[in-house]
CSV table of C-alpha atoms and ligand atoms in Angstrom, one decimal:
chain,number,residue,atom,x,y,z
A,1,MET,CA,-163.9,-45.8,131.3
A,2,ALA,CA,-166.6,-46.6,128.7
A,3,HIS,CA,-165.1,-48.1,125.2
A,4,GLU,CA,-164.8,-45.8,122.3
A,5,LEU,CA,-165.5,-46.5,118.4
A,6,PRO,CA,-162.4,-45.4,116.7
A,7,ALA,CA,-162.4,-43.3,113.9
A,8,LEU,CA,-161.9,-44.6,110.4
A,9,PRO,CA,-158.6,-44.2,109.7
A,10,TYR,CA,-159.2,-43.0,106.1
A,11,PRO,CA,-162.3,-41.8,104.3
A,12,TYR,CA,-165.1,-43.9,103.6
A,13,GLU,CA,-164.2,-44.6,99.8
A,14,ALA,CA,-160.3,-45.3,100.5
A,15,LEU,CA,-160.8,-48.7,99.4
A,16,GLU,CA,-163.0,-48.3,96.2
A,17,PRO,CA,-163.6,-50.2,94.1
A,18,TYR,CA,-162.5,-52.9,95.9
A,19,ILE,CA,-164.7,-52.2,99.1
A,20,ASP,CA,-167.5,-50.0,98.7
A,21,THR,CA,-168.2,-46.2,100.2
A,22,ALA,CA,-171.9,-47.3,101.7
A,23,THR,CA,-170.6,-50.9,103.1
A,24,MET,CA,-167.5,-49.0,104.9
A,25,GLN,CA,-170.2,-46.7,106.1
A,26,ILE,CA,-172.7,-49.2,107.8
A,27,HIS,CA,-169.9,-51.2,108.7
A,28,HIS,CA,-167.9,-48.5,110.6
A,29,ASP,CA,-170.6,-46.2,112.0
A,30,LYS,CA,-173.4,-48.8,112.4
A,31,HIS,CA,-172.0,-52.4,113.2
A,32,HIS,CA,-168.7,-51.4,114.9
A,33,GLN,CA,-170.9,-48.9,117.1
A,34,ALA,CA,-173.2,-51.4,117.8
A,35,TYR,CA,-170.6,-53.7,119.5
A,36,VAL,CA,-169.0,-51.0,121.2
A,37,THR,CA,-172.5,-49.7,122.7
A,38,ASN,CA,-173.7,-53.5,123.4
A,39,LEU,CA,-170.1,-54.1,125.0
A,40,ASN,CA,-170.8,-50.6,127.3
A,41,ASN,CA,-173.9,-52.1,128.2
A,42,ALA,CA,-173.0,-55.6,129.1
A,43,LEU,CA,-169.9,-53.8,131.6
A,44,LYS,CA,-172.3,-51.6,133.1
A,45,ASP,CA,-173.0,-53.7,136.0
A,46,ALA,CA,-169.7,-55.3,136.3
A,47,PRO,CA,-166.7,-55.1,139.1
A,48,ALA,CA,-164.6,-52.3,138.7
A,49,GLU,CA,-161.7,-54.3,137.7
A,50,VAL,CA,-163.6,-55.9,135.1
A,51,GLN,CA,-164.5,-52.2,133.7
A,52,ALA,CA,-160.9,-51.5,134.0
A,53,MET,CA,-159.8,-54.1,131.7
A,54,SER,CA,-159.1,-53.1,127.8
A,55,ALA,CA,-161.5,-54.5,125.2
A,56,VAL,CA,-158.3,-56.8,124.4
A,57,ASP,CA,-157.9,-57.7,127.9
A,58,LEU,CA,-161.5,-58.9,127.9
A,59,ILE,CA,-161.1,-61.1,125.4
A,60,LYS,CA,-157.9,-62.9,126.3
A,61,ASN,CA,-159.3,-63.2,129.6
A,62,LEU,CA,-163.3,-64.5,129.4
A,63,SER,CA,-162.9,-66.5,132.5
A,64,LYS,CA,-162.3,-63.6,134.7
A,65,VAL,CA,-165.8,-61.8,133.1
A,66,PRO,CA,-168.9,-62.5,135.3
A,67,GLU,CA,-170.5,-65.6,133.8
A,68,ALA,CA,-173.8,-63.5,133.5
A,69,ILE,CA,-172.2,-61.6,130.7
A,70,ARG,CA,-169.0,-63.3,129.5
A,71,MET,CA,-171.1,-64.5,125.9
A,72,ALA,CA,-172.1,-60.8,125.3
A,73,VAL,CA,-168.6,-59.9,126.3
A,74,ARG,CA,-167.2,-62.7,124.3
A,75,ASN,CA,-169.2,-61.4,121.1
A,76,ASN,CA,-169.3,-57.5,121.5
A,77,GLY,CA,-166.1,-57.1,123.0
A,78,GLY,CA,-164.7,-59.6,119.7
A,79,GLY,CA,-166.8,-57.5,117.5
A,80,HIS,CA,-164.9,-54.3,118.6
A,81,VAL,CA,-161.5,-55.9,118.5
A,82,ASN,CA,-161.8,-57.3,115.6
A,83,HIS,CA,-163.3,-54.3,113.8
A,84,THR,CA,-160.3,-52.1,115.8
A,85,GLN,CA,-157.9,-54.1,113.8
A,86,PHE,CA,-159.6,-54.6,110.7
A,87,TRP,CA,-159.5,-51.0,109.5
A,88,GLU,CA,-155.8,-50.4,110.7
A,89,GLN,CA,-154.9,-53.3,108.4
A,90,LEU,CA,-156.5,-52.3,104.9
A,91,LYS,CA,-155.1,-50.0,102.7
A,92,VAL,CA,-155.1,-49.9,98.7
A,93,GLY,CA,-151.3,-49.9,97.5
A,94,THR,CA,-148.4,-51.2,100.0
A,95,SER,CA,-146.1,-53.7,98.3
A,96,GLU,CA,-146.7,-57.1,99.0
A,97,PRO,CA,-143.6,-58.9,101.1
A,98,THR,CA,-140.9,-59.7,99.1
A,99,SER,CA,-138.1,-59.7,101.3
A,100,GLY,CA,-138.0,-59.5,105.4
A,101,PRO,CA,-138.6,-61.4,108.3
A,102,LEU,CA,-142.6,-61.2,107.3
A,103,ALA,CA,-141.6,-62.6,103.7
A,104,ASP,CA,-139.2,-65.3,105.3
A,105,ALA,CA,-142.2,-66.4,108.1
A,106,ILE,CA,-144.6,-67.0,104.6
A,107,ASN,CA,-142.1,-68.8,102.6
A,108,SER,CA,-141.5,-71.1,105.6
A,109,ALA,CA,-145.2,-71.7,106.9
A,110,PHE,CA,-146.6,-71.8,103.1
A,111,GLY,CA,-144.2,-72.1,101.1
A,112,SER,CA,-145.7,-68.5,99.0
A,113,LEU,CA,-147.0,-65.7,99.4
A,114,ALA,CA,-149.8,-67.2,96.7
A,115,ALA,CA,-150.1,-70.2,98.9
A,116,LEU,CA,-150.6,-68.4,101.8
A,117,LYS,CA,-153.6,-66.4,99.8
A,118,GLU,CA,-155.2,-70.0,98.9
A,119,ALA,CA,-155.4,-70.7,102.4
A,120,LEU,CA,-156.7,-67.7,103.4
A,121,GLU,CA,-159.4,-67.9,101.0
A,122,LYS,CA,-160.4,-71.4,102.1
A,123,ALA,CA,-160.7,-70.3,105.5
A,124,GLY,CA,-163.0,-67.3,104.3
A,125,THR,CA,-165.0,-69.5,101.9
A,126,THR,CA,-164.9,-72.4,104.5
A,127,ARG,CA,-166.4,-70.9,107.3
A,128,PHE,CA,-169.8,-71.9,107.9
A,129,GLY,CA,-172.2,-68.6,108.6
A,130,SER,CA,-170.4,-65.6,110.0
A,131,GLY,CA,-167.1,-65.4,111.3
A,132,TRP,CA,-163.3,-64.6,110.5
A,133,ALA,CA,-160.2,-66.3,108.6
A,134,TRP,CA,-157.1,-65.3,110.3
A,135,LEU,CA,-153.7,-65.4,109.9
A,136,VAL,CA,-151.6,-66.0,113.3
A,137,VAL,CA,-148.8,-66.4,114.8
A,138,LYS,CA,-148.2,-68.9,117.4
A,139,ASP,CA,-144.7,-70.4,118.8
A,140,GLY,CA,-142.9,-67.8,116.3
A,141,LYS,CA,-144.4,-69.6,113.4
A,142,LEU,CA,-147.5,-68.5,111.1
A,143,ALA,CA,-150.5,-70.2,110.6
A,144,VAL,CA,-153.8,-70.3,109.1
A,145,THR,CA,-157.5,-70.4,111.3
A,146,SER,CA,-160.6,-69.2,111.4
A,147,THR,CA,-163.4,-68.3,114.0
A,148,PRO,CA,-167.2,-68.5,114.3
A,149,ASN,CA,-169.1,-65.1,115.2
A,150,GLN,CA,-167.0,-62.7,116.4
A,151,ASP,CA,-164.3,-65.0,118.3
A,152,ASN,CA,-160.6,-63.5,118.1
A,153,PRO,CA,-158.0,-66.5,118.1
A,154,LEU,CA,-156.5,-64.7,121.2
A,155,SER,CA,-159.6,-66.0,123.5
A,156,ASP,CA,-158.2,-69.6,122.9
A,157,GLY,CA,-154.9,-69.0,123.1
A,158,SER,CA,-154.5,-70.1,119.0
A,159,GLY,CA,-152.2,-67.6,118.6
A,160,ALA,CA,-151.8,-63.7,118.0
A,161,PRO,CA,-153.7,-62.2,115.0
A,162,ILE,CA,-151.8,-59.8,112.2
A,163,LEU,CA,-154.5,-60.4,109.6
A,164,GLY,CA,-158.2,-60.6,110.0
A,165,ILE,CA,-160.7,-61.0,107.0
A,166,ASP,CA,-164.3,-60.0,108.2
A,167,VAL,CA,-166.6,-62.9,106.2
A,168,TRP,CA,-169.8,-61.7,107.7
A,169,GLU,CA,-172.1,-61.0,104.7
A,170,HIS,CA,-172.4,-57.4,106.4
A,171,ALA,CA,-168.8,-57.6,105.1
A,172,TYR,CA,-169.4,-57.6,101.6
A,173,TYR,CA,-173.0,-58.1,100.5
A,174,LEU,CA,-173.8,-54.9,99.1
A,175,LYS,CA,-171.2,-55.2,96.3
A,176,TYR,CA,-170.3,-58.9,95.9
A,177,GLN,CA,-173.9,-60.2,97.2
A,178,ASN,CA,-173.6,-64.1,97.7
A,179,LYS,CA,-169.6,-64.4,96.2
A,180,ARG,CA,-167.9,-64.4,99.2
A,181,PRO,CA,-165.1,-66.4,97.0
A,182,ASP,CA,-164.9,-62.8,94.7
A,183,TYR,CA,-164.6,-60.4,97.9
A,184,LEU,CA,-161.9,-62.5,99.4
A,185,LYS,CA,-159.7,-62.3,95.9
A,186,ALA,CA,-160.8,-58.6,96.0
A,187,PHE,CA,-159.6,-58.2,99.3
A,188,TRP,CA,-155.6,-59.0,98.1
A,189,SER,CA,-156.2,-55.4,96.8
A,190,VAL,CA,-156.7,-53.7,100.3
A,191,VAL,CA,-154.6,-55.4,102.8
A,192,ASN,CA,-152.0,-53.1,104.1
A,193,TRP,CA,-148.7,-55.0,104.4
A,194,ASP,CA,-147.1,-52.9,106.1
A,195,ASP,CA,-149.7,-53.0,109.3
A,196,VAL,CA,-149.7,-57.1,109.2
A,197,ALA,CA,-145.3,-56.6,108.9
A,198,ALA,CA,-145.4,-54.4,111.9
A,199,ARG,CA,-147.9,-57.0,113.9
A,200,PHE,CA,-145.7,-59.7,112.5
A,201,ALA,CA,-142.7,-58.1,114.2
A,202,ALA,CA,-144.7,-57.3,117.7
A,203,ALA,CA,-145.9,-61.0,118.3
B,1,MN,MN1,-168.1,-57.0,110.6
């Protein structure tokens, strides 16, 4: 069963003016598609039980993947999982958490939503080169972390990601050029907090 590119759950222009239409087209149709294609190519001759694993199971269990294709699966399986979550957690106009379990957990771990945003912006800004900044749930508590390349926090047990910010240049360069901090500031206008709250409840 081949892995497939999920459809974008909204039109390319839905995140304007914060994330531009051209970036969304290239990011979804070219970059995400390439991760899916390369993942399927890597798995072509893999054992049947590895071919049967979901992308999330693959990145959670990289030690079960034959060593010859493990790096390709880590990079492209990670790219597939990370971007699938990324599209789902983006939306303009949802309400920031002010009460409820997610808001309580944010206040308990960071003191305030503003402090959480600051921690995520710092994680994104200081990630050298390409990677992701993450809000994760570990042992029932929230934490901020970051990963290089397409690594996912599920792979090394650093937590279940409930919000991921793609800081690869391909995520922002057309509109923000070298100004990654400006992209990170604008990112708060496109967070689907309903999706983050649902992932927190499930974690
Ligand atoms: Mn990306």
